[in-house]
mmCIF file of C-alpha atoms in Angstrom:
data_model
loop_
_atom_site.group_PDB
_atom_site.id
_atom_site.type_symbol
_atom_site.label_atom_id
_atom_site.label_comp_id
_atom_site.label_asym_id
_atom_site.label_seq_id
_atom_site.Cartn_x
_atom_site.Cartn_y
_atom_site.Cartn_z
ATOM 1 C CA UNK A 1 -14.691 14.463 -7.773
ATOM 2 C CA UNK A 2 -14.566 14.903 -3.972
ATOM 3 C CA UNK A 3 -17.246 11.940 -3.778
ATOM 4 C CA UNK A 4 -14.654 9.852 -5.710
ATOM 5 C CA UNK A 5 -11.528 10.004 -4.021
ATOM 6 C CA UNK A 6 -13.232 9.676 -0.761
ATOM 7 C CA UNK A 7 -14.434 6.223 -1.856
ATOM 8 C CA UNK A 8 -10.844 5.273 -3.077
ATOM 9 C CA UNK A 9 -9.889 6.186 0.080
ATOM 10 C CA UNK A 10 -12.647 4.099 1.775
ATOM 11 C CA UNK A 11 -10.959 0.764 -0.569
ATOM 12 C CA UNK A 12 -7.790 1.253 0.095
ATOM 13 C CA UNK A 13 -8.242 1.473 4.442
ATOM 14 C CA UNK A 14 -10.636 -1.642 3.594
ATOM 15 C CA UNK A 15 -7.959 -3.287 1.421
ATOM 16 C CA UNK A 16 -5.202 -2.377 3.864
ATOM 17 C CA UNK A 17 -6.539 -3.561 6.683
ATOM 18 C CA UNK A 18 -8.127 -7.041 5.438
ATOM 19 C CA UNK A 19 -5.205 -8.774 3.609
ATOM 20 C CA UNK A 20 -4.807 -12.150 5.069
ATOM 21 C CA UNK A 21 -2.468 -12.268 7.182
ATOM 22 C CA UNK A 22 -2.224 -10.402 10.298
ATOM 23 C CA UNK A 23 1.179 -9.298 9.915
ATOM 24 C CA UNK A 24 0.744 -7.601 6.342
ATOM 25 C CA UNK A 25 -3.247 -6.200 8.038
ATOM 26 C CA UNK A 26 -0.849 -4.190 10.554
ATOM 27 C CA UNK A 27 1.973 -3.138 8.316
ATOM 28 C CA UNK A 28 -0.191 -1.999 5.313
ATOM 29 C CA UNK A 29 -3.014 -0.589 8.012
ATOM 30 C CA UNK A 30 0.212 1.838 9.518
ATOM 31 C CA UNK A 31 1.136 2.620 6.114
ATOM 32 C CA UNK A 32 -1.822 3.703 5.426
ATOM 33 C CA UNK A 33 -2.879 5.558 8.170
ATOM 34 C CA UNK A 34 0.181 7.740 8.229
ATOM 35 C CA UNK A 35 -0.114 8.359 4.198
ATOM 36 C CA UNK A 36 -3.487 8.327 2.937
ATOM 37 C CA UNK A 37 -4.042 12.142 3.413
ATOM 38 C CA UNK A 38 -0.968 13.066 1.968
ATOM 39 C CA UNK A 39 -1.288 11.367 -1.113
ATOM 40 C CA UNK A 40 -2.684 13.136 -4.803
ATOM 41 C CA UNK A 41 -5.490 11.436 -6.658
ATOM 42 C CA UNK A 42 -2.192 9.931 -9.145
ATOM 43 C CA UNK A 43 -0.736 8.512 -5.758
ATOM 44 C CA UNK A 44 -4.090 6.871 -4.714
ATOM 45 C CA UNK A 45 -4.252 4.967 -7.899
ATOM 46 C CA UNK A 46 -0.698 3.575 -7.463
ATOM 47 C CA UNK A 47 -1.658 2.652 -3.638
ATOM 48 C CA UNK A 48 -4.814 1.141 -5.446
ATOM 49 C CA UNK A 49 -2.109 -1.026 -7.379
ATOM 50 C CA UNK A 50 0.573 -1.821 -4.782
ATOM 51 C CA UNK A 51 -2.145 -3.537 -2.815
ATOM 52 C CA UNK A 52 -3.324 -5.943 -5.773
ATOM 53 C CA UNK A 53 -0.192 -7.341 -5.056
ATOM 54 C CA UNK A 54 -0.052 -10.568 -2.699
ATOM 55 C CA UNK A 55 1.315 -10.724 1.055
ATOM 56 C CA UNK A 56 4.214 -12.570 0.153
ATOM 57 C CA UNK A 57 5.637 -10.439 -2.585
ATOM 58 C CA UNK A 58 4.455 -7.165 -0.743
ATOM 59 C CA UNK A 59 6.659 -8.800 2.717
ATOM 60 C CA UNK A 60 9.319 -9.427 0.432
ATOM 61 C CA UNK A 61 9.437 -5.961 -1.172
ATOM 62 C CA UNK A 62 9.015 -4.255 1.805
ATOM 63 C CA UNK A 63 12.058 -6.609 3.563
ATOM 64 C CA UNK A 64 14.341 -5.785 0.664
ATOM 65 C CA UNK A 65 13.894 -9.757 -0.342
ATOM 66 C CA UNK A 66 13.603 -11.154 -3.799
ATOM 67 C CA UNK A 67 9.979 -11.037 -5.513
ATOM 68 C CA UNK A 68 8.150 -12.626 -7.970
ATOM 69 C CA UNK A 69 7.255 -9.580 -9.790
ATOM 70 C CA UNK A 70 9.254 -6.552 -10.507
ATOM 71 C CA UNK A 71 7.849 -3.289 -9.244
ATOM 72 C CA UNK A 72 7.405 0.053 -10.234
ATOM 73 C CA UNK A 73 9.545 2.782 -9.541
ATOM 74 C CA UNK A 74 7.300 5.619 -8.329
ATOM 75 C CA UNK A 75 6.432 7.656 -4.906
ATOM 76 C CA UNK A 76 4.115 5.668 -3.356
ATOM 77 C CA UNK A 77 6.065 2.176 -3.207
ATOM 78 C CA UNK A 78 9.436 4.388 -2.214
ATOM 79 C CA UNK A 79 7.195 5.755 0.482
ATOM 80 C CA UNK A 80 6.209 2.222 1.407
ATOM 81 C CA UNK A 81 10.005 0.314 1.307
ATOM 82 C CA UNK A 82 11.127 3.334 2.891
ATOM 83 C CA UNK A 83 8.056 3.193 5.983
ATOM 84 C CA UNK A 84 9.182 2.511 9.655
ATOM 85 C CA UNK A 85 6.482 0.333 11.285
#
């Protein structure tokens, strides 16, 4: 199990980090960094989902801007509106 949520952790920094654009690479990189070991194997999953999502609606989420798709209302994306780059 340990062997597991070590590799979601390895695909999420990797996802986080090489989005496509460098402003969202930064943003979702500091996220990450300051969350990823605080986070339960549930949380993981939803940080898994949250960065499916593309730049634009994730900029626009984070920015308190209208999106294209409605998102959830759980710990990880509160943790993420609510994060102070």
């Amino acid at each position: 199990m340990t062997a597991d949520i070590e590799q979601i952790k390895k695909k999420i920094i990797y996802r986080s980090n090489y989005r496509g654009t460098k402003e969202m690479d930064k943003l979702l990189g500091a996220f990450t960094n300051k969350h990823l070991d605080q986070l339960n194997v549930e949380d993981l999953n939803e940080l898994l989902k949250l960065l499916e999502i593309d730049d634009n609606n994730l900029y626009n989420f984070y920015n308190g801007l209208k999106t294209n798709i409605e998102f959830e209302d759980n710990k990880v994306n509160s943790l993420f509106k609510n994060f102070k780059y």
